[in-house]
């Protein structure tokens, strides 16, 4: 089932320079984990923000269940690279931000936020503040906030880049489990990353962008089941294919 369809998306600042993104098109289906990779400065994060409705494209359309969208959609949520937590709010209150547009009582919001913190492994830390947490814990709060409103699509902008590899590896596994879990509403993930191995580990579709003005060089489909063995010849073959595509 098709969830998102990007049709010829372009973006540029008309007054200060050339286009950053040019004619990018791809689809996202139910169950997809799509990674967007490309050179630094090619507009990967901008493209993600266009999908989120946070930035307006210069051209093209984004269809959500075949309906054109032109702004934020409640069923599309965002996980930021730098956690984007409010330091003056408790972890529970930060998660409750994700429920701000949900028409339920404050007590019910608190109950849901507590359950979400437990689900991401932060039981008992609702009354603590973000500055008391490790980087991995902060990102777990960010993920709990992002899924609080029961989104269908989860957008992630380099969500593991600020974490040590052990913590990042654990969180990658959690994200895959979440996508496959029937208890979570998320049906598709789109992630921007500089880490090619990470993209191959998690994705069933990798969108490789060129340098700006960014165009799609290639869409690489991966059909193997997860979790994936990073030492397997097939894994290495796909990693090499992504690097070769980026280098062309």
XYZ file of N, CA and C in Angstrom:
744
model
N 0.840 -1.200 0.000
C 0.000 0.000 0.000
C 0.876 1.252 0.000
N 0.626 2.144 -0.943
C 1.417 3.365 -1.052
C 0.965 4.387 -0.010
N 1.928 4.910 0.753
C 1.630 5.909 1.779
C 2.014 7.303 1.298
N 3.240 7.453 0.825
C 3.736 8.746 0.357
C 4.228 8.640 -1.080
N 4.015 9.695 -1.825
C 4.519 9.770 -3.194
C 5.111 11.152 -3.414
N 6.423 11.201 -3.614
C 7.098 12.462 -3.918
C 7.175 12.608 -5.427
N 6.621 13.694 -5.933
C 6.559 13.918 -7.369
C 7.378 15.149 -7.756
N 8.559 14.912 -8.324
C 9.370 15.987 -8.906
C 9.617 17.138 -7.930
N 10.057 16.806 -6.723
C 10.306 17.832 -5.705
C 11.574 18.620 -6.024
N 11.437 19.938 -6.000
C 12.576 20.841 -6.198
C 12.589 21.872 -5.084
N 13.773 22.419 -4.831
C 13.883 23.455 -3.797
C 15.089 24.329 -4.085
N 14.910 25.629 -3.883
C 16.015 26.559 -4.035
C 15.638 27.922 -3.505
N 16.646 28.722 -3.212
C 16.431 30.106 -2.782
C 16.630 30.996 -3.994
N 15.544 31.446 -4.582
C 15.606 32.144 -5.866
C 16.493 33.385 -5.830
N 16.559 34.060 -4.683
C 17.275 35.338 -4.615
C 18.770 35.200 -4.325
N 19.190 34.000 -3.854
C 20.582 33.915 -3.389
C 21.385 32.799 -4.034
N 20.821 32.096 -4.985
C 21.635 31.064 -5.606
C 20.834 30.027 -6.343
N 21.519 28.995 -6.865
C 20.883 27.965 -7.675
C 20.061 26.997 -6.828
N 19.386 26.107 -7.520
C 18.587 25.098 -6.844
C 19.452 24.181 -5.992
N 18.856 23.725 -4.875
C 19.518 22.757 -4.001
C 19.032 21.353 -4.317
N 17.729 21.229 -4.555
C 17.118 19.940 -4.888
C 16.410 20.084 -6.225
N 16.571 19.086 -7.095
C 15.993 19.185 -8.431
C 15.318 17.882 -8.843
N 13.996 17.927 -8.946
C 13.242 16.850 -9.588
C 13.419 15.500 -8.894
N 13.203 15.460 -7.584
C 13.339 14.217 -6.814
C 11.974 13.543 -6.690
N 11.913 12.280 -7.085
C 10.661 11.525 -7.033
C 10.927 10.119 -6.488
N 10.132 9.688 -5.528
C 10.129 8.292 -5.087
C 8.877 8.045 -4.250
N 8.550 6.784 -4.053
C 7.363 6.419 -3.277
C 7.776 5.706 -1.996
N 6.891 5.780 -1.018
C 7.080 5.090 0.257
C 5.836 4.251 0.511
N 6.040 2.951 0.668
C 4.935 2.033 0.878
C 4.872 1.551 2.316
N 3.765 0.942 2.676
C 3.600 0.391 4.016
C 4.704 -0.624 4.288
N 5.360 -0.492 5.446
C 6.439 -1.379 5.820
C 7.802 -0.949 5.346
N 7.882 0.139 4.574
C 9.173 0.609 4.056
C 10.026 1.260 5.129
N 11.320 1.006 5.056
C 12.326 1.793 5.764
C 13.217 2.372 4.681
N 13.062 3.664 4.430
C 13.775 4.341 3.347
C 14.895 5.190 3.939
N 16.104 4.988 3.471
C 17.224 5.848 3.866
C 17.601 6.755 2.707
N 17.881 8.009 3.023
C 18.338 8.984 2.034
C 19.800 9.289 2.325
N 20.668 9.002 1.353
C 22.099 9.256 1.517
C 22.572 10.146 0.373
N 23.671 10.845 0.610
C 24.216 11.731 -0.412
C 25.335 12.565 0.169
N 26.061 13.325 -0.649
C 27.166 14.154 -0.171
C 26.692 15.210 0.828
N 27.593 15.662 1.668
C 27.266 16.743 2.601
C 26.822 17.981 1.832
N 25.765 18.615 2.328
C 25.274 19.834 1.717
C 24.386 19.641 0.507
N 23.996 18.387 0.229
C 23.199 18.153 -0.979
C 21.703 18.369 -0.758
N 21.301 18.642 0.482
C 19.894 18.937 0.726
C 19.089 17.789 1.306
N 19.768 16.797 1.877
C 19.059 15.641 2.453
C 18.103 16.059 3.565
N 18.613 16.846 4.502
C 17.780 17.281 5.631
C 16.672 18.221 5.168
N 16.978 19.051 4.169
C 15.946 19.933 3.614
C 14.827 19.113 2.990
N 15.194 18.072 2.273
C 14.186 17.198 1.668
C 13.308 16.572 2.739
N 13.914 16.141 3.837
C 13.139 15.544 4.927
C 12.170 16.556 5.529
N 12.622 17.796 5.656
C 11.756 18.845 6.200
C 10.639 19.228 5.224
N 10.897 19.086 3.951
C 9.829 19.302 2.969
C 8.757 18.225 3.131
N 9.198 16.973 3.309
C 8.249 15.878 3.521
C 7.437 16.119 4.789
N 8.087 16.663 5.823
C 7.402 16.929 7.089
C 6.465 18.125 7.018
N 6.578 18.912 5.959
C 5.759 20.109 5.860
C 6.340 21.299 6.597
N 7.603 21.184 7.022
C 8.259 22.272 7.754
C 8.903 23.278 6.806
N 9.186 22.850 5.575
C 9.768 23.708 4.544
C 8.929 23.535 3.282
N 8.670 24.631 2.591
C 7.860 24.575 1.370
C 8.773 24.353 0.160
N 8.421 23.390 -0.660
C 9.211 23.121 -1.857
C 9.009 24.221 -2.893
N 9.972 24.345 -3.819
C 9.840 25.303 -4.910
C 8.993 24.738 -6.042
N 8.947 23.412 -6.121
C 8.176 22.765 -7.174
C 7.890 21.327 -6.830
N 6.896 20.750 -7.495
C 6.534 19.365 -7.255
C 5.464 19.215 -6.197
N 5.061 17.979 -5.968
C 3.996 17.667 -5.013
C 4.386 16.499 -4.125
N 3.819 16.489 -2.923
C 3.906 15.325 -2.049
C 2.479 14.858 -1.796
N 2.229 13.587 -2.087
C 0.912 13.008 -1.869
C 0.969 12.061 -0.676
N 0.034 12.244 0.235
C -0.115 11.348 1.382
C -1.435 10.616 1.198
N -1.355 9.316 0.968
C -2.536 8.532 0.615
C -3.304 9.195 -0.537
N -2.523 9.590 -1.551
C -3.036 10.138 -2.812
C -3.633 11.540 -2.688
N -3.480 12.161 -1.530
C -3.960 13.529 -1.353
C -2.771 14.469 -1.181
N -2.774 15.559 -1.946
C -1.667 16.511 -1.901
C -1.598 17.184 -0.538
N -0.395 17.279 0.006
C -0.208 17.963 1.281
C 0.672 19.186 1.064
N 0.423 20.231 1.866
C 1.165 21.481 1.711
C 1.638 22.025 3.054
N 1.583 21.201 4.080
C 1.990 21.626 5.415
C 2.093 20.417 6.316
N 2.365 20.622 7.604
C 2.491 19.505 8.529
C 1.238 18.633 8.561
N 1.455 17.320 8.673
C 0.381 16.339 8.762
C 0.506 15.622 10.102
N -0.590 15.475 10.808
C -0.543 14.909 12.161
C -0.018 13.474 12.168
N -0.150 12.769 11.080
C 0.278 11.371 11.020
C 1.713 11.215 10.511
N 2.413 12.333 10.352
C 3.829 12.305 9.977
C 4.606 12.994 11.089
N 5.527 12.265 11.726
C 6.237 12.793 12.886
C 7.739 12.808 12.640
N 8.481 13.544 13.488
C 9.889 13.868 13.216
C 10.756 13.582 14.445
N 11.884 12.919 14.206
C 12.913 12.725 15.237
C 14.145 13.506 14.794
N 14.615 14.431 15.652
C 15.700 15.336 15.295
C 17.065 14.782 15.705
N 18.088 15.211 14.983
C 19.459 14.797 15.265
C 19.909 15.246 16.655
N 19.547 16.475 17.038
C 20.050 17.052 18.287
C 19.062 16.914 19.437
N 18.142 15.947 19.319
C 17.158 15.600 20.336
C 16.035 16.622 20.448
N 16.357 17.929 20.421
C 15.355 19.002 20.448
C 14.413 18.884 21.646
N 14.964 18.538 22.802
C 14.162 18.475 24.032
C 14.184 19.822 24.735
N 13.111 20.128 25.441
C 13.020 21.360 26.218
C 13.649 21.123 27.589
N 14.816 21.738 27.882
C 15.538 21.411 29.118
C 14.807 21.813 30.389
N 13.869 22.761 30.298
C 13.131 23.203 31.485
C 11.907 22.328 31.776
N 11.644 21.356 30.892
C 10.534 20.427 31.084
C 11.070 19.061 31.508
N 10.291 18.335 32.301
C 10.674 16.973 32.640
C 10.581 16.087 31.397
N 11.128 14.897 31.496
C 11.043 13.961 30.371
C 9.591 13.628 30.039
N 8.771 13.467 31.069
C 7.346 13.203 30.858
C 6.688 14.367 30.124
N 7.005 15.582 30.532
C 6.421 16.771 29.894
C 6.897 16.923 28.461
N 8.142 16.534 28.195
C 8.644 16.575 26.823
C 7.868 15.612 25.933
N 7.583 14.427 26.433
C 6.809 13.459 25.653
C 5.388 13.965 25.442
N 4.832 14.623 26.450
C 3.456 15.132 26.349
C 3.315 16.186 25.239
N 4.427 16.835 24.860
C 4.373 17.790 23.745
C 3.841 17.099 22.491
N 4.188 15.844 22.324
C 3.721 15.092 21.175
C 2.224 14.830 21.184
N 1.596 15.076 22.314
C 0.153 14.878 22.448
C -0.602 16.196 22.501
N 0.079 17.297 22.192
C -0.521 18.618 22.371
C -1.756 18.829 21.496
N -1.817 18.159 20.353
C -2.965 18.327 19.463
C -3.999 17.209 19.603
N -3.765 16.311 20.544
C -4.698 15.202 20.761
C -5.737 15.628 21.787
N -6.996 15.444 21.460
C -8.097 15.915 22.310
C -8.419 14.901 23.404
N -7.547 14.877 24.425
C -7.760 14.035 25.603
C -7.386 14.847 26.834
N -7.778 14.353 27.996
C -7.505 15.079 29.235
C -6.012 15.088 29.534
N -5.603 16.024 30.398
C -4.196 16.112 30.773
C -3.755 14.856 31.516
N -4.659 14.294 32.314
C -4.327 13.059 33.034
C -4.069 11.916 32.058
N -4.887 11.844 30.996
C -4.704 10.794 29.999
C -3.411 11.014 29.226
N -3.068 12.280 28.945
C -1.797 12.571 28.283
C -0.627 12.113 29.147
N -0.709 12.378 30.446
C 0.360 11.963 31.364
C 0.472 10.442 31.409
N -0.673 9.757 31.394
C -0.661 8.295 31.427
C -0.011 7.736 30.153
N -0.397 8.299 29.011
C 0.174 7.834 27.744
C 1.667 8.113 27.686
N 2.065 9.311 28.135
C 3.485 9.673 28.110
C 4.296 8.729 28.999
N 3.758 8.396 30.152
C 4.439 7.460 31.051
C 4.590 6.096 30.390
N 3.527 5.627 29.738
C 3.586 4.325 29.059
C 4.611 4.331 27.928
N 4.697 5.455 27.220
C 5.657 5.551 26.128
C 7.093 5.548 26.639
N 7.334 6.239 27.746
C 8.671 6.218 28.338
C 9.049 4.796 28.756
N 8.089 4.068 29.295
C 8.340 2.675 29.660
C 8.641 1.845 28.419
N 7.922 2.116 27.341
C 8.083 1.352 26.100
C 9.467 1.539 25.496
N 10.048 2.743 25.664
C 11.391 2.984 25.108
C 12.492 2.758 26.141
N 12.143 2.112 27.254
C 13.156 1.715 28.222
C 13.546 2.762 29.240
N 12.651 3.731 29.503
C 12.965 4.807 30.460
C 11.978 4.830 31.615
N 11.579 3.678 32.058
C 10.644 3.575 33.178
C 11.216 4.241 34.422
N 10.403 5.060 35.085
C 10.816 5.716 36.317
C 11.582 7.001 36.126
N 11.784 7.421 34.885
C 12.571 8.639 34.627
C 11.713 9.804 34.153
N 10.394 9.680 34.275
C 9.503 10.736 33.810
C 9.675 12.049 34.539
N 10.001 12.006 35.817
C 10.129 13.235 36.601
C 11.521 13.851 36.520
N 12.445 13.153 35.869
C 13.796 13.698 35.681
C 13.793 14.686 34.515
N 14.894 15.431 34.406
C 15.036 16.404 33.321
C 16.055 15.894 32.301
N 15.984 16.376 31.071
C 16.887 15.887 30.027
C 18.369 15.988 30.374
N 18.762 17.006 31.135
C 20.190 17.157 31.428
C 20.731 16.045 32.325
N 19.832 15.231 32.890
C 20.261 14.107 33.710
C 20.409 12.823 32.898
N 20.153 12.906 31.599
C 20.155 11.717 30.747
C 21.386 11.666 29.862
N 21.757 10.451 29.478
C 22.795 10.260 28.462
C 22.222 10.608 27.095
N 23.097 10.685 26.083
C 22.639 10.990 24.731
C 21.626 9.976 24.224
N 21.895 8.692 24.484
C 20.973 7.661 24.043
C 19.616 7.773 24.705
N 19.614 8.111 25.992
C 18.354 8.281 26.708
C 17.577 9.484 26.178
N 18.292 10.563 25.883
C 17.630 11.747 25.322
C 16.955 11.408 23.994
N 17.656 10.622 23.159
C 17.047 10.275 21.881
C 15.850 9.357 22.076
N 15.869 8.528 23.103
C 14.702 7.695 23.412
C 13.500 8.570 23.792
N 13.765 9.631 24.544
C 12.679 10.570 24.869
C 12.159 11.208 23.579
N 13.088 11.579 22.684
C 12.684 12.165 21.402
C 11.842 11.208 20.578
N 12.194 9.931 20.598
C 11.423 8.931 19.864
C 10.050 8.746 20.502
N 10.011 8.696 21.834
C 8.721 8.564 22.526
C 7.806 9.737 22.200
N 8.361 10.941 22.172
C 7.572 12.132 21.821
C 7.060 12.030 20.380
N 7.925 11.538 19.478
C 7.546 11.463 18.068
C 6.426 10.466 17.812
N 6.382 9.378 18.575
C 5.354 8.370 18.336
C 4.134 8.551 19.241
N 4.152 9.599 20.077
C 3.057 9.808 21.035
C 1.710 10.009 20.355
N 1.709 10.661 19.209
C 0.454 10.982 18.520
C 0.027 9.890 17.539
N 0.629 8.701 17.675
C 0.309 7.567 16.801
C 0.516 7.896 15.325
N 1.716 8.331 14.943
C 1.955 8.670 13.532
C 2.029 7.418 12.671
N 1.767 7.598 11.397
C 1.919 6.508 10.447
C 3.309 6.508 9.835
N 3.894 7.703 9.679
C 5.224 7.850 9.076
C 6.144 8.532 10.076
N 7.319 7.962 10.275
C 8.324 8.540 11.169
C 9.505 9.016 10.337
N 9.817 10.314 10.438
C 10.961 10.908 9.755
C 12.095 11.080 10.757
N 13.305 10.692 10.377
C 14.444 10.770 11.293
C 15.636 11.416 10.582
N 16.140 12.495 11.157
C 17.271 13.224 10.583
C 18.541 12.866 11.344
N 19.319 11.940 10.791
C 20.554 11.463 11.425
C 20.361 11.212 12.920
N 19.428 10.342 13.282
C 19.057 10.189 14.694
C 20.124 9.555 15.564
N 21.119 8.889 14.959
C 22.114 8.174 15.751
C 23.499 8.810 15.687
N 23.640 9.913 14.941
C 24.970 10.460 14.671
C 25.641 11.052 15.912
N 24.845 11.479 16.895
C 25.425 12.084 18.094
C 25.691 11.059 19.202
N 25.489 9.780 18.901
C 25.587 8.736 19.909
C 26.827 7.872 19.699
N 27.314 7.255 20.777
C 28.385 6.286 20.626
C 27.839 5.063 19.897
N 28.719 4.281 19.307
C 28.294 3.190 18.413
C 27.480 2.121 19.147
N 27.834 1.806 20.382
C 27.099 0.788 21.131
C 25.656 1.231 21.371
N 25.489 2.491 21.790
C 24.147 3.032 22.029
C 23.370 3.127 20.719
N 24.046 3.595 19.669
C 23.389 3.714 18.374
C 22.921 2.363 17.864
N 23.735 1.336 18.057
C 23.380 0.001 17.589
C 22.140 -0.519 18.303
N 22.049 -0.250 19.604
C 20.871 -0.667 20.369
C 19.619 0.045 19.877
N 19.736 1.351 19.638
C 18.587 2.131 19.182
C 18.147 1.726 17.770
N 19.106 1.368 16.923
C 18.737 0.885 15.584
C 17.847 -0.351 15.688
N 18.237 -1.251 16.570
C 17.425 -2.448 16.774
C 16.045 -2.112 17.291
N 15.962 -1.122 18.174
C 14.669 -0.706 18.714
C 13.769 -0.133 17.623
N 14.357 0.641 16.707
C 13.578 1.245 15.621
C 13.023 0.162 14.699
N 13.838 -0.832 14.366
C 13.377 -1.928 13.512
C 12.251 -2.694 14.195
N 12.418 -2.950 15.496
C 11.367 -3.653 16.247
C 10.073 -2.851 16.236
N 10.203 -1.549 16.401
C 9.029 -0.684 16.426
C 8.288 -0.728 15.097
N 9.037 -0.715 13.996
C 8.417 -0.740 12.682
C 7.665 -2.047 12.451
N 8.182 -3.145 13.013
C 7.579 -4.450 12.803
C 6.523 -4.797 13.850
N 6.417 -3.994 14.916
C 5.483 -4.283 15.999
C 4.061 -3.874 15.650
N 3.109 -4.712 15.970
C 1.698 -4.398 15.737
C 1.153 -3.436 16.794
N 1.912 -3.230 17.864
C 1.472 -2.327 18.939
C 1.807 -0.870 18.644
N 2.578 -0.612 17.600
C 3.002 0.739 17.239
C 2.346 1.116 15.916
N 1.915 2.365 15.826
C 1.176 2.811 14.637
C 2.068 3.068 13.429
N 3.386 3.202 13.636
C 4.294 3.567 12.548
C 4.323 2.477 11.476
N 4.027 2.862 10.252
C 4.019 1.931 9.126
C 5.168 2.156 8.154
N 5.881 3.273 8.302
C 7.001 3.565 7.403
C 7.958 4.530 8.082
N 9.240 4.381 7.767
C 10.287 5.261 8.305
C 11.096 5.813 7.140
N 11.394 7.117 7.189
C 12.315 7.730 6.239
C 13.441 8.362 7.057
N 14.668 7.962 6.787
C 15.809 8.408 7.582
C 16.874 9.028 6.685
N 17.384 10.173 7.093
C 18.570 10.772 6.485
C 19.785 10.308 7.279
N 20.824 9.870 6.575
C 22.031 9.435 7.265
C 23.258 9.638 6.380
N 24.412 9.859 7.028
C 25.695 9.862 6.337
C 26.348 8.480 6.418
N 25.791 7.611 7.244
C 26.392 6.316 7.542
C 25.838 5.262 6.583
N 26.638 4.895 5.589
C 26.177 3.951 4.568
C 25.875 2.586 5.174
N 26.744 2.105 6.067
C 26.513 0.804 6.696
C 25.197 0.806 7.479
N 24.908 1.905 8.143
C 23.648 2.047 8.878
C 22.453 1.963 7.929
N 22.554 2.633 6.807
C 21.482 2.607 5.815
C 21.241 1.193 5.308
N 22.311 0.456 5.034
C 22.178 -0.910 4.526
C 21.634 -1.834 5.614
N 22.016 -1.594 6.843
C 21.540 -2.421 7.959
C 20.035 -2.299 8.159
N 19.505 -1.085 7.996
C 18.122 -0.827 8.383
C 17.123 -0.828 7.231
N 17.562 -0.473 6.040
C 16.630 -0.094 4.984
C 16.231 -1.249 4.084
N 15.061 -1.110 3.488
C 14.723 -1.949 2.337
C 14.802 -1.123 1.046
N 15.010 0.207 1.202
C 15.147 1.085 0.038
C 16.108 2.216 0.392
N 17.142 2.400 -0.440
C 18.111 3.483 -0.228
C 18.049 4.425 -1.419
N 17.744 5.687 -1.133
C 17.691 6.725 -2.158
C 19.032 7.450 -2.145
N 19.807 7.312 -3.229
C 21.136 7.915 -3.311
C 21.034 9.206 -4.113
N 21.384 10.321 -3.459
C 21.315 11.627 -4.103
C 22.681 12.069 -4.610
N 22.659 12.902 -5.631
C 23.881 13.503 -6.170
C 24.223 14.758 -5.372
N 25.346 15.375 -5.687
C 25.649 16.693 -5.130
C 24.656 17.694 -5.719
N 24.543 18.856 -5.081
C 23.499 19.786 -5.490
C 23.809 20.447 -6.840
N 22.761 20.724 -7.591
C 21.359 20.480 -7.266
C 21.058 18.979 -7.257
N 20.566 18.487 -6.111
C 20.417 17.057 -5.881
C 19.387 16.430 -6.802
N 19.818 15.362 -7.424
C 18.924 14.491 -8.178
C 19.147 13.065 -7.688
N 18.216 12.198 -7.967
C 18.381 10.807 -7.566
C 19.329 10.114 -8.536
N 20.443 9.626 -7.999
C 21.371 8.840 -8.820
C 20.852 7.424 -9.008
N 20.348 6.871 -7.907
C 19.875 5.488 -7.957
C 19.028 5.200 -6.721
N 18.043 4.337 -6.871
C 17.299 3.785 -5.735
C 17.657 2.320 -5.635
N 18.242 1.946 -4.504
C 18.715 0.583 -4.289
C 17.742 -0.145 -3.362
N 17.171 -1.226 -3.844
C 16.241 -2.027 -3.053
C 16.980 -3.180 -2.400
N 16.657 -3.433 -1.130
C 17.285 -4.514 -0.360
C 16.170 -5.446 0.112
N 16.272 -6.715 -0.258
C 15.187 -7.654 0.022
C 15.477 -8.611 1.171
N 16.699 -8.585 1.719
C 17.046 -9.523 2.788
C 16.346 -9.152 4.086
N 16.077 -10.153 4.913
C 15.367 -9.929 6.174
C 16.293 -9.294 7.208
N 15.693 -8.657 8.212
C 16.442 -8.077 9.321
C 16.239 -8.943 10.560
N 17.229 -8.973 11.489
C 18.513 -8.254 11.479
C 19.475 -8.823 10.447
N 20.378 -7.968 9.973
C 21.308 -8.337 8.909
C 22.712 -8.529 9.456
N 23.374 -9.504 8.911
C 24.747 -9.817 9.294
C 25.702 -8.900 8.532
N 26.364 -8.000 9.259
C 27.243 -7.028 8.623
C 28.482 -7.673 7.991
N 28.768 -8.910 8.361
C 29.937 -9.591 7.801
C 29.570 -10.465 6.605
N 28.287 -10.548 6.296
C 27.851 -11.383 5.180
C 28.283 -10.761 3.856
N 28.671 -11.588 2.871
C 29.091 -11.062 1.571
C 28.028 -10.184 0.915
N 26.763 -10.539 1.065
C 25.693 -9.766 0.440
C 25.613 -8.369 1.047
N 25.816 -8.271 2.371
C 25.805 -6.975 3.046
C 26.934 -6.096 2.504
N 28.127 -6.655 2.435
C 29.287 -5.911 1.929
C 29.085 -5.495 0.482
N 28.457 -6.359 -0.302
C 28.209 -6.064 -1.709
C 27.315 -4.836 -1.860
N 26.272 -4.750 -1.027
C 25.351 -3.606 -1.112
C 26.034 -2.334 -0.622
N 26.825 -2.436 0.452
C 27.586 -1.276 0.942
C 28.486 -0.747 -0.166
N 29.208 -1.648 -0.836
C 30.100 -1.229 -1.923
C 29.316 -0.586 -3.069
N 28.119 -1.103 -3.337
C 27.281 -0.540 -4.411
C 26.866 0.896 -4.066
N 26.508 1.124 -2.811
C 26.111 2.486 -2.404
C 27.298 3.436 -2.533
N 28.470 3.017 -2.031
C 29.659 3.876 -2.129
C 30.027 4.145 -3.597
N 29.924 3.128 -4.430
C 30.244 3.301 -5.849
C 29.279 4.267 -6.516
N 28.003 4.196 -6.127
C 26.998 5.103 -6.688
C 27.275 6.530 -6.234
N 27.641 6.709 -4.978
C 27.960 8.047 -4.473
C 29.183 8.639 -5.178
N 30.136 7.775 -5.523
C 31.394 8.255 -6.104
C 31.281 8.604 -7.575
N 30.238 8.120 -8.228
C 30.095 8.366 -9.670
C 29.723 9.805 -9.965
